[in-house]
Each structure stands twice: as structure tokens, then as C-alpha cells.
mmCIF file of C-alpha atoms and ligand atoms in Angstrom:
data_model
loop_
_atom_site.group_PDB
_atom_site.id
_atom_site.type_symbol
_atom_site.label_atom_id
_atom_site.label_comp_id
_atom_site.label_asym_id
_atom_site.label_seq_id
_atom_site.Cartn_x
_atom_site.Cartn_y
_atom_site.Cartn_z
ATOM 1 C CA UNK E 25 0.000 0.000 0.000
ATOM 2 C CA UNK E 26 1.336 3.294 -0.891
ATOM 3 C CA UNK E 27 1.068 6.761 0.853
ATOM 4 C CA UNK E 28 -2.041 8.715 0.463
ATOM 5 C CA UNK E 29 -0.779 12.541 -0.395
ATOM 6 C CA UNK E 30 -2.864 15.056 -0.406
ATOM 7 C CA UNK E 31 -2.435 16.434 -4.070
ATOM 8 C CA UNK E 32 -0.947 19.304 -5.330
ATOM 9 C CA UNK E 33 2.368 18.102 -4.271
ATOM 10 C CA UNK E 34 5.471 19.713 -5.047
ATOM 11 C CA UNK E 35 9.027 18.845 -4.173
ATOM 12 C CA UNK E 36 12.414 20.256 -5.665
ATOM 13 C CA UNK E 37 13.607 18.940 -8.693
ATOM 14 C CA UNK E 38 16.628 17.795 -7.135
ATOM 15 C CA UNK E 39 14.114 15.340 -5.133
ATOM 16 C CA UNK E 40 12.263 14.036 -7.668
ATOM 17 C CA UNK E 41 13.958 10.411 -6.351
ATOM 18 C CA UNK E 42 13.385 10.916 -2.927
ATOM 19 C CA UNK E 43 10.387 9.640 -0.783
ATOM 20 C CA UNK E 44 8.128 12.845 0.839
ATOM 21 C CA UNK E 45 6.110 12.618 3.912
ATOM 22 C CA UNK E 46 3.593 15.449 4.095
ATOM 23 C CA UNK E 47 4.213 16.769 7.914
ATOM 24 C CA UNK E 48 2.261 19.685 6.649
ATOM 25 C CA UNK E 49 0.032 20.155 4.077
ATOM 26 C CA UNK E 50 -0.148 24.303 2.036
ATOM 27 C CA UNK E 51 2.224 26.963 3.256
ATOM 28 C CA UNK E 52 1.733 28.787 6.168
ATOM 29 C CA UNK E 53 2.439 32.475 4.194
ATOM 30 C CA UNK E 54 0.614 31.688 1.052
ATOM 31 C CA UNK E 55 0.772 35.120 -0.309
ATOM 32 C CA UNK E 56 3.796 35.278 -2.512
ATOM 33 C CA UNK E 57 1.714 36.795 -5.771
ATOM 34 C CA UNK E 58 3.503 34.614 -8.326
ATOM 35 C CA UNK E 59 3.026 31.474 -6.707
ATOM 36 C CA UNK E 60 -0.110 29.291 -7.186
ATOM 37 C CA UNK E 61 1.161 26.011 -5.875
ATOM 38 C CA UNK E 62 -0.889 25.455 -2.959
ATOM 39 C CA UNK E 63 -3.721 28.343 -3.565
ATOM 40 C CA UNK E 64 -6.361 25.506 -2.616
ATOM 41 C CA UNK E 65 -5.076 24.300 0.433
ATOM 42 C CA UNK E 66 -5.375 25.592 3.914
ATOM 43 C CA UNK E 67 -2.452 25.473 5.753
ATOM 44 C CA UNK E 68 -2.439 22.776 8.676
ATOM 45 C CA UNK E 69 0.356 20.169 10.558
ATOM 46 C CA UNK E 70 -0.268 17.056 10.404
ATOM 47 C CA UNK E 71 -1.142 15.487 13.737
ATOM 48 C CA UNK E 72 1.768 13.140 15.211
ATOM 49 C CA UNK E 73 -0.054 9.794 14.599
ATOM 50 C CA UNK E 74 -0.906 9.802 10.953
ATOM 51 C CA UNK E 75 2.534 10.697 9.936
ATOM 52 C CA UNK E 76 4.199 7.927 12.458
ATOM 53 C CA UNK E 77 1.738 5.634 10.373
ATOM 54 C CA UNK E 78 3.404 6.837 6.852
ATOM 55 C CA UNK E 79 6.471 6.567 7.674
ATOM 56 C CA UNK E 80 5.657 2.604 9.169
ATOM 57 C CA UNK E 81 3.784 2.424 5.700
ATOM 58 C CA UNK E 82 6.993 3.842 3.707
ATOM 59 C CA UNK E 83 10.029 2.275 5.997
ATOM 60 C CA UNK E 84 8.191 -1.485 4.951
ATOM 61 C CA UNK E 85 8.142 -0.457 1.581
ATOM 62 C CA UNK E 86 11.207 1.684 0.532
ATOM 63 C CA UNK E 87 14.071 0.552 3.601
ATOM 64 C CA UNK E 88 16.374 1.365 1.270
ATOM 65 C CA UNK E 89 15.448 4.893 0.968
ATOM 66 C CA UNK E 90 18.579 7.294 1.117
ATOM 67 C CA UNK E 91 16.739 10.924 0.583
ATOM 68 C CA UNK E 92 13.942 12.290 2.359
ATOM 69 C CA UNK E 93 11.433 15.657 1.696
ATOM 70 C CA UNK E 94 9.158 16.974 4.285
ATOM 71 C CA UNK E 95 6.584 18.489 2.256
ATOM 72 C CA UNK E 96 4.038 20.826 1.971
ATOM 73 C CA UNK E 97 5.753 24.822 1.187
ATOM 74 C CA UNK E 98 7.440 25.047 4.806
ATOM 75 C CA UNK E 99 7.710 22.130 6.620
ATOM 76 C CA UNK E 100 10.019 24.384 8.919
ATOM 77 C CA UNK E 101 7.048 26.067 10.228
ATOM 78 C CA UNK E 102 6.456 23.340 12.185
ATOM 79 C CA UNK E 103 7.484 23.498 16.453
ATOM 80 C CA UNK E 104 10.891 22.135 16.957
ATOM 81 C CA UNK E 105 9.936 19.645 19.591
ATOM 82 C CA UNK E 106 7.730 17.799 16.870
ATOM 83 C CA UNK E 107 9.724 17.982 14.010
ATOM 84 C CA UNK E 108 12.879 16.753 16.598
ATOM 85 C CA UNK E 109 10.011 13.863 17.289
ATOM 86 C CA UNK E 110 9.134 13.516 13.211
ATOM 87 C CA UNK E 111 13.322 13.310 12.377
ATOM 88 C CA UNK E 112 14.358 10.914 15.398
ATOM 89 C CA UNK E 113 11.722 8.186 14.350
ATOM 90 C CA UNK E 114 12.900 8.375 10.641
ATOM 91 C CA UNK E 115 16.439 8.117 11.317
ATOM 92 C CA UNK E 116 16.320 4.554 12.492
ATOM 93 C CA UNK E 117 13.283 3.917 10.156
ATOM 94 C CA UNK E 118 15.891 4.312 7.064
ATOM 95 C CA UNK E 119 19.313 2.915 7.453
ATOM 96 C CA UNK E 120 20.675 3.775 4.422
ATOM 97 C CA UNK E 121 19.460 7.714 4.939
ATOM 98 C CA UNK E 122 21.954 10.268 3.469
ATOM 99 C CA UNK E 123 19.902 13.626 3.329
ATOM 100 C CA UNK E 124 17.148 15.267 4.899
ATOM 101 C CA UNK E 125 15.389 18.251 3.638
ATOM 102 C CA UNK E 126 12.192 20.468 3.204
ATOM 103 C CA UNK E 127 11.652 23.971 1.850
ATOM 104 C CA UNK E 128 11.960 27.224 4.259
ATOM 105 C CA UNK E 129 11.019 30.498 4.267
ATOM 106 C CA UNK E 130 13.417 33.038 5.608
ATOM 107 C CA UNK E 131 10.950 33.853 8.525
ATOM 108 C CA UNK E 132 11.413 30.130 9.115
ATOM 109 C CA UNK E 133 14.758 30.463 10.046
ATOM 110 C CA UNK E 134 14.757 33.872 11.496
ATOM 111 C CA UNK E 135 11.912 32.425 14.097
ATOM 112 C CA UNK E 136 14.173 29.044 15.330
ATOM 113 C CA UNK E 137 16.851 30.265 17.716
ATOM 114 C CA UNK E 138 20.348 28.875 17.517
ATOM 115 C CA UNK E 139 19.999 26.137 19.891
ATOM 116 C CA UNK E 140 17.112 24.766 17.941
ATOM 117 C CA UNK E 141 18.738 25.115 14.784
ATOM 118 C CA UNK E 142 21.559 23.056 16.226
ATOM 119 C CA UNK E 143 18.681 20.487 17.902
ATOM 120 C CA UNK E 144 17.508 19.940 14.303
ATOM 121 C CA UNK E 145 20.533 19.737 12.922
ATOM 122 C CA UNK E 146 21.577 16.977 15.499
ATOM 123 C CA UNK E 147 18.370 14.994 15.086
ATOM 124 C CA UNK E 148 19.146 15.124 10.897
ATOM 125 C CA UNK E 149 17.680 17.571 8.931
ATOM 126 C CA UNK E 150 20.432 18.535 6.747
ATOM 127 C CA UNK E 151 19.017 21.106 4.008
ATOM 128 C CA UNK E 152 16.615 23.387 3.188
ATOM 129 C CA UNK E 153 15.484 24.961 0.124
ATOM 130 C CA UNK E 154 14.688 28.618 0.342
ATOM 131 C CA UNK E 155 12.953 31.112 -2.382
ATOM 132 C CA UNK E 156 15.403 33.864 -2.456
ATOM 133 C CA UNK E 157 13.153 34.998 -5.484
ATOM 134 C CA UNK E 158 14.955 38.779 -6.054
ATOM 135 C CA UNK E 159 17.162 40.408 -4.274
ATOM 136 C CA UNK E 160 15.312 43.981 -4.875
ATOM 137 C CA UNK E 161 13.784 45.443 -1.969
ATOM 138 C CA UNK E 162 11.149 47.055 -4.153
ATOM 139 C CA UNK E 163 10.146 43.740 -6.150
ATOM 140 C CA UNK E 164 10.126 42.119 -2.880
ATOM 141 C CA UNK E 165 7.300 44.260 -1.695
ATOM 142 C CA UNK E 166 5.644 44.099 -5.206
ATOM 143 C CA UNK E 167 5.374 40.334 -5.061
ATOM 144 C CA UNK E 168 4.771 40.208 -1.433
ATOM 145 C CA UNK E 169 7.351 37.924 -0.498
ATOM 146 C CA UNK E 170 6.818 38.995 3.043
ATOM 147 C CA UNK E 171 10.570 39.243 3.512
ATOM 148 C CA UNK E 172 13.659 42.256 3.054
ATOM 149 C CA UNK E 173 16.626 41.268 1.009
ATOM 150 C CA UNK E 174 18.287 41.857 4.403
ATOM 151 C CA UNK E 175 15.756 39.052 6.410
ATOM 152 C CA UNK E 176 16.848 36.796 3.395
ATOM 153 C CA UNK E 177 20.739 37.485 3.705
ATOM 154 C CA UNK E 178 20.535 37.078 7.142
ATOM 155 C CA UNK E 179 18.182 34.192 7.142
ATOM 156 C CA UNK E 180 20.379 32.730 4.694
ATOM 157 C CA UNK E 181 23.756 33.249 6.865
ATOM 158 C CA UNK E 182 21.856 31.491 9.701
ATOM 159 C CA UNK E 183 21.254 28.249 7.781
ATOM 160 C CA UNK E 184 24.709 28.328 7.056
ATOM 161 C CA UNK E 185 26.790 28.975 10.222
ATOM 162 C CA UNK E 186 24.411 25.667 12.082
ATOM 163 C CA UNK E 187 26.112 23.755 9.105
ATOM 164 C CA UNK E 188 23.007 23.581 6.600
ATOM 165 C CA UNK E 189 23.232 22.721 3.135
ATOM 166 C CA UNK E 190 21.441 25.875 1.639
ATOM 167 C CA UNK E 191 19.447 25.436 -2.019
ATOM 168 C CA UNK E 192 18.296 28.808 -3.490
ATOM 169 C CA UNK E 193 15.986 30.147 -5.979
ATOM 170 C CA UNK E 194 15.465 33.294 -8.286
ATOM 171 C CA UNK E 195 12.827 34.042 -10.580
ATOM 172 C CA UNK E 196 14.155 35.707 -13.983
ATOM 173 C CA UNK E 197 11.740 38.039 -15.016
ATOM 174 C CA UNK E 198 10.079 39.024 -12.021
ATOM 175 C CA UNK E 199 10.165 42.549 -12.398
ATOM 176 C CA UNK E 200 9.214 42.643 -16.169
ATOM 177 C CA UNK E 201 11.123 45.030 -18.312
ATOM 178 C CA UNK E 202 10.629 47.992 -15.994
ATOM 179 C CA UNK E 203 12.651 46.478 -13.659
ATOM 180 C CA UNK E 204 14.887 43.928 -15.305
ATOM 181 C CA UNK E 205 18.452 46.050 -14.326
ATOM 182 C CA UNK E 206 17.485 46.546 -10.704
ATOM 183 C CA UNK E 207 16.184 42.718 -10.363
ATOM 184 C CA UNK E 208 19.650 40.772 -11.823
ATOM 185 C CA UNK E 209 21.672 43.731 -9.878
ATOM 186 C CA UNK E 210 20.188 43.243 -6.644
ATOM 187 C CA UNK E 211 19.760 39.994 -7.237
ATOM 188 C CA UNK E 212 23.052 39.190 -7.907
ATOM 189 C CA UNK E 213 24.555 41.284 -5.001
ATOM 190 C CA UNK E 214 22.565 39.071 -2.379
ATOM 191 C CA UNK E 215 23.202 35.595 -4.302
ATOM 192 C CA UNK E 216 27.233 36.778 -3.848
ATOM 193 C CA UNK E 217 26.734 37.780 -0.328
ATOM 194 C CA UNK E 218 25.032 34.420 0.690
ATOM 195 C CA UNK E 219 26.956 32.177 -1.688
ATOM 196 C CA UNK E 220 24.408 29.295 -1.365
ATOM 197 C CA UNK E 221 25.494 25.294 -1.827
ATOM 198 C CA UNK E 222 22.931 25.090 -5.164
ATOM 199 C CA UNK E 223 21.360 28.079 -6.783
ATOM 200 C CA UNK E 224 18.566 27.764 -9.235
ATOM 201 C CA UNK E 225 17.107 30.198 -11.981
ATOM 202 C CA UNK E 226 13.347 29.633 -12.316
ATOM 203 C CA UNK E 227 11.761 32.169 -14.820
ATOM 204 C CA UNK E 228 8.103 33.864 -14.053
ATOM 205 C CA UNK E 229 5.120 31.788 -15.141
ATOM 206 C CA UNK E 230 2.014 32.846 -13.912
ATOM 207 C CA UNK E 231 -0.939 30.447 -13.948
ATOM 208 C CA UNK E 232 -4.427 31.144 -14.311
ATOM 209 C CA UNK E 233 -4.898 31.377 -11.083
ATOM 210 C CA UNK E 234 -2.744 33.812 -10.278
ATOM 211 C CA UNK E 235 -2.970 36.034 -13.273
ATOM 212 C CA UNK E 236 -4.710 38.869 -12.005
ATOM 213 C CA UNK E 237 -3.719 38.691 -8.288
ATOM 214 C CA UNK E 238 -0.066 39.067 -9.708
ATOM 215 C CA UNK E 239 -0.823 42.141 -11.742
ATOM 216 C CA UNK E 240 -3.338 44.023 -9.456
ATOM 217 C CA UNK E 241 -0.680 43.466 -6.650
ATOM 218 C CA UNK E 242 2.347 44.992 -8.792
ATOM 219 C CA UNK E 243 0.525 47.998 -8.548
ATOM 220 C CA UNK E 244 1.468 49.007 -12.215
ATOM 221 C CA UNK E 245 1.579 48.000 -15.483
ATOM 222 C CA UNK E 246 3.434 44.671 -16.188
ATOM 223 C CA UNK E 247 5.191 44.217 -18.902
ATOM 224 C CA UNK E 248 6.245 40.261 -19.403
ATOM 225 C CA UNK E 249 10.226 39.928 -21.038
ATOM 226 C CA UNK E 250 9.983 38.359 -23.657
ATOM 227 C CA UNK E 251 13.057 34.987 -23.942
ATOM 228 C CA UNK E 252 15.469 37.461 -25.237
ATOM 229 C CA UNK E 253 14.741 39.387 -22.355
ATOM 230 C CA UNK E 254 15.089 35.964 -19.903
ATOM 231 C CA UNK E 255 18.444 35.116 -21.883
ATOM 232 C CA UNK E 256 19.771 38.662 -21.051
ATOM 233 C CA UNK E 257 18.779 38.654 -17.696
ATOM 234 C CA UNK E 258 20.322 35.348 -17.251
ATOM 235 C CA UNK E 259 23.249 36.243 -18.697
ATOM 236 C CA UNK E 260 23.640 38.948 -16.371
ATOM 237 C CA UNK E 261 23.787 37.245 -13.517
ATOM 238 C CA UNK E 262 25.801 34.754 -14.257
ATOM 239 C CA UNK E 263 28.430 37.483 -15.501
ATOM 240 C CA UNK E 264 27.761 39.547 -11.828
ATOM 241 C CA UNK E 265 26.924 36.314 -9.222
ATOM 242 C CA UNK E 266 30.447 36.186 -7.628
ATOM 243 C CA UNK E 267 30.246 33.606 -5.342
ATOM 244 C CA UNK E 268 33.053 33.376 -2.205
ATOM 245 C CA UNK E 269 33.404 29.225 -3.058
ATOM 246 C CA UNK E 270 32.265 27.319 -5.984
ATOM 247 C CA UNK E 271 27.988 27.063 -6.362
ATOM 248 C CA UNK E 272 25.859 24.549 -8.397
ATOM 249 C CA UNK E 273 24.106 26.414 -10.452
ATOM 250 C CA UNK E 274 21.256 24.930 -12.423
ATOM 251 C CA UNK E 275 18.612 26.755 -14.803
ATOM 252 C CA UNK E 276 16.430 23.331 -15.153
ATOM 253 C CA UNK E 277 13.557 23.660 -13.664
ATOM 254 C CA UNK E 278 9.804 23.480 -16.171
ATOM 255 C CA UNK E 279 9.249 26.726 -16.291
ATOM 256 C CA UNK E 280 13.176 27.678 -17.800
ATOM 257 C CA UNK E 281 13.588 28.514 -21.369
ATOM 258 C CA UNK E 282 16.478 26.113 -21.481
ATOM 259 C CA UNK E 283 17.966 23.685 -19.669
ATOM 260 C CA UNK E 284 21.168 25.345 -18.113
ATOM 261 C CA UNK E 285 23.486 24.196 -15.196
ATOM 262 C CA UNK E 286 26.883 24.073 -14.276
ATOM 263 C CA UNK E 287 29.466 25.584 -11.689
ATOM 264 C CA UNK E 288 29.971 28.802 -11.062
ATOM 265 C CA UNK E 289 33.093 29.858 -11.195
ATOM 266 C CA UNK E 290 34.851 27.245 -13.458
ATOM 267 C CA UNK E 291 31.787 26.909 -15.803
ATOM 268 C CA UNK E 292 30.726 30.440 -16.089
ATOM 269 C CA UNK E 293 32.564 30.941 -19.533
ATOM 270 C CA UNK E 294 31.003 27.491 -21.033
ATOM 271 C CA UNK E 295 27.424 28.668 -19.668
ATOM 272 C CA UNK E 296 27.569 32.404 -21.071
ATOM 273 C CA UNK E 297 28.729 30.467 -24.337
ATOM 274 C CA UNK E 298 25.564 28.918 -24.337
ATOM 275 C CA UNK E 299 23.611 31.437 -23.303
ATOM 276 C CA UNK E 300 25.031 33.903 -26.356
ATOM 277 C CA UNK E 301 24.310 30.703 -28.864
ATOM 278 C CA UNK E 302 20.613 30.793 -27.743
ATOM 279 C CA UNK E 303 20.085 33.974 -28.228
ATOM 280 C CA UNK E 304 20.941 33.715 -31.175
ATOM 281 C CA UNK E 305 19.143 30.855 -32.260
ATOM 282 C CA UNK E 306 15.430 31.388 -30.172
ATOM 283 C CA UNK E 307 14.232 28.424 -32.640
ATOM 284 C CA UNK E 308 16.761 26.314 -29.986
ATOM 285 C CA UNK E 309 14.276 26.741 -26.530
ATOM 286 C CA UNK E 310 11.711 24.770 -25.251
ATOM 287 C CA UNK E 311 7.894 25.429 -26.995
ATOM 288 C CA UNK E 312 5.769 27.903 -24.699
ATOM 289 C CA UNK E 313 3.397 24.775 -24.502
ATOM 290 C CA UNK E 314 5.890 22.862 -22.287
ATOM 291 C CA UNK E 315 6.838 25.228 -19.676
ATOM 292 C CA UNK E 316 4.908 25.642 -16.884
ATOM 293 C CA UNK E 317 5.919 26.948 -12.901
HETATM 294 S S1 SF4 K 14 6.589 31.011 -2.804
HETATM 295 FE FE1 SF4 K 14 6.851 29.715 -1.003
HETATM 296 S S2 SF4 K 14 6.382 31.080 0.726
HETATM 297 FE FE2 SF4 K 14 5.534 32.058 -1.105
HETATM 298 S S3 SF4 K 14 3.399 31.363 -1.205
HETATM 299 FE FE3 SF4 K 14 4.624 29.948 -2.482
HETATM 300 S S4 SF4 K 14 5.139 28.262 -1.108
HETATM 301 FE FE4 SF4 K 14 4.490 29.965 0.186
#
């Protein structure tokens, strides 16, 4: 028997082999207005017994399991005495576990003190992935992110210093063309500043659903970049991200233009070579019909 999720589920693409308890289900912010990934869900924690009885269900199924996700949008929401509980039954559970992980929000991190950081890191959570988004104070507000570009750097430094294994995100093309320079300056500042483990590019894709909550939120016109525009700003940042120590960075994810990755430094010159071919040759992305967020 397998484990009943409660659908829309989302994990990483980076976990798409790893088995996901749900130890909550939505996110506890919700209002980020280019996100639609868990508009119909309230957000609630899952009481202690059902998950115990998941991870029973899963442990008899996949022992062998090495990676685990603790879904929904911020598992780290959760108190620190039950997710200590939730991580000390799964370590013995999974003998063959490697990694731990589940998305955060910077107000995640800000809220646990060091001690519990430490705590969780003890008990074996090992990563988190957090939507750095933009690194523009003004786009930040615009897209209500509910966070400062200095909550994120700071959040960010947190993870790091109780030995996490930080994954990050951007969104090219958040700020449309009005905003395009700010966005991949900023952007790239913070990104330097925090020098995360992984860094991904994602690229702006609103959904139906989100449409008009997106633009009446911007508070002025929107104007979309069109994949020129995406290439550029890409190409931007990968000229101005200056990392302190070699980053992963990927530009994979559905809703990219093309798939992109490599490390930053040493691959920087092989990824702006691509990134000049493509703009030269549109006719190489992926079909509108394809992407999606
Ligand atoms: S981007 Fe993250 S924090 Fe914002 S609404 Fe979506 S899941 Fe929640």
C-alpha cells in the first residue's frame, strides 16, 4: 500500500527520487503573488499519529530509501519539539538515509533560535530549500514575499553557520522590463553575499490562477520579457553572481527557457557560451506549450 498525499504536491527537482512525507500540508504564508502552488489548500500540521503511520507504511516499503522531503511549502514552520520527534523516528526507520530536507522560508529560520537550529541539525535535517526569489527590496514588496533582502541574507547566513546545506531560488523576469536592471543587480549582489550550496534560476510563469492577483498586486503596469529578455537577464547574472566558493548552479527547472546548469566559477565561460548561442538561435528553446511553474 502506498502513501495517500494530499495532491498538489510539489518537491524540488533535485528530489524528484526521494520519498516525501507530508508533515504539513499548504504553506503557512501563502501570499507570494507569483506562486499558485498550494492556492487551494489551507495550511495545517499534520497530527503526530498519521505521519508515524506513513512513515511505518513507507520504511516497509522503501528501507532502502537514502533521501527524504518533508513536504508541503514550509515544513520548517512546524514546532521544533515535533519535528525533533518527526526526524528521530525516521532516522532509524531508514538505514541507508543520506539527506534530509524540506523547503523554508526566511521567517522560518529567522523564528528558530540557535539552539534549535543546532537540535535539528543533530536529530538530521540537513538542508533546506529557500525562495530567495529577487534580491530587490522594491520587487520584494511588489510580489509580497513577506521578507527584506536583508531578512533573506541574514536568514540565509543562519542556515549556514548551524552547518546547513542551503538550495536557493530566483525568478528571472520578475520585475518585467521595468525592472529587469534593478532585479539581476540586486539579485546578484545578495546571491554573492550568501553564496548558497545550489542556486537555481526559475523564470516567471504565472498560472491562471494567479494572473490577475499578480498584476493588481504589482501595482502598475506589467510588462512580461519576452526569452530574449530571460536570456539577457540570465546572462547577467551569471556574468555579476560572484560567489566566495564554488555554487551549483542549475537553470532546469519546467518553467526555464532552457535547460542550463553548471558551476559557477569554473563553468561560467562554457554557460555564457551557451547562453550567447541561444540567443541567437530562439528556434533552440523549449515550446511555450511545455513550460509551466
Ligand atoms: S513562494 Fe513559497 S512562501 Fe511564497 S506562497 Fe509559495 S510556497 Fe508559500
Amino acid at each position: 500500500m502506498d502513501i495517500l498525499y494530499d495532491y498538489p504536491l510539489y518537491r524540488p527537482p533535485s528530489e524528484a527520487n526521494s520519498l516525501i512525507f507530508q508533515i504539513t500540508l499548504g504553506c503557512s504564508f501563502n501570499r507570494c503573488s507569483f506562486c499558485n502552488m498550494y492556492r487551494t489548500k489551507e495550511y495545517v500540521e499534520r497530527p503526530w499519529d498519521e505521519i508515524k503511520s506513513e512513515i511505518d507504511l513507507a520504511a516497509n516499503a522503501y528501507p532502502e530509501a537514502q533521501r527524504i522531503f518533508l513536504a508541503d511549502g514550509d515544513a520548517l514552520n512546524v514546532a521544533t519539539d515535533k519535528l525533533i520527534q518527526i526526524l528521530a523516528y525516521l532516522r532509524p526507520k531508514f538505514p541507508n538515509l543520506k539527506r534530509i530536507s524540506c523547503y523554508a522560508m526566511p521567517k522560518n529560520i529567522l523564528q528558530k533560535n540557535d539552539d534549535e537550529l543546532d537540535k535539528l541539525k543533530t536529530a538530521g535535517l540537513d538542508m533546506f530549500y529557500l525562495g530567495i526569489e529577487t534580491g530587490n527590496d522594491t520587487l520584494l514588496k511588489k510580489v509580497t514575499k513577506g521578507a527584506t533582502s536583508k531578512g533573506i541574507v541574514q536568514s540565509c547566513r543562519k542556515a549556514k553557520q548551524h552547518g546547513y546545506i542551503l538550495s536557493c531560488m530566483i525568478i528571472l523576469g520578475l520585475g518585467g522590463k521595468r525592472y529587469t536592471n534593478e532585479h539581476i543587480s540586486d539579485t546578484a549582489r545578495i546571491i554573492s553575499e550568501i553564496t548558497p550550496d545550489y542556486l537555481g534560476a526559475l523564470t516567471l510563469y504565472l498560472e491562471d490562477g494567479i494572473y490577475n492577483e499578480f498584476m493588481t498586486k504589482f501595482s502598475e503596469p506589467f510588462t512580461a520579457l519576452e526569452d530574449i529578455g530571460i536570456l539577457e537577464e540570465l546572462e547577467r547574472l551569471v556574468i555579476d553572481f560572484q560567489p566566495v566558493k564554488p555554487v551549483i548552479f542549475r537553470a532546469n527547472h519546467a518553467s526555464n527557457v532552457y535547460s542550463i546548469g553548471g558551476t559557477i566559477p569554473q563553468d561560467r565561460e562554457k554557460i555564457l557560451f551557451l547562453i550567447r548561442d541561444l540567443k541567437l538561435r530562439p528556434e533552440m528553446l523549449k515550446p511555450k506549450i511545455l513550460r509551466r511553474f
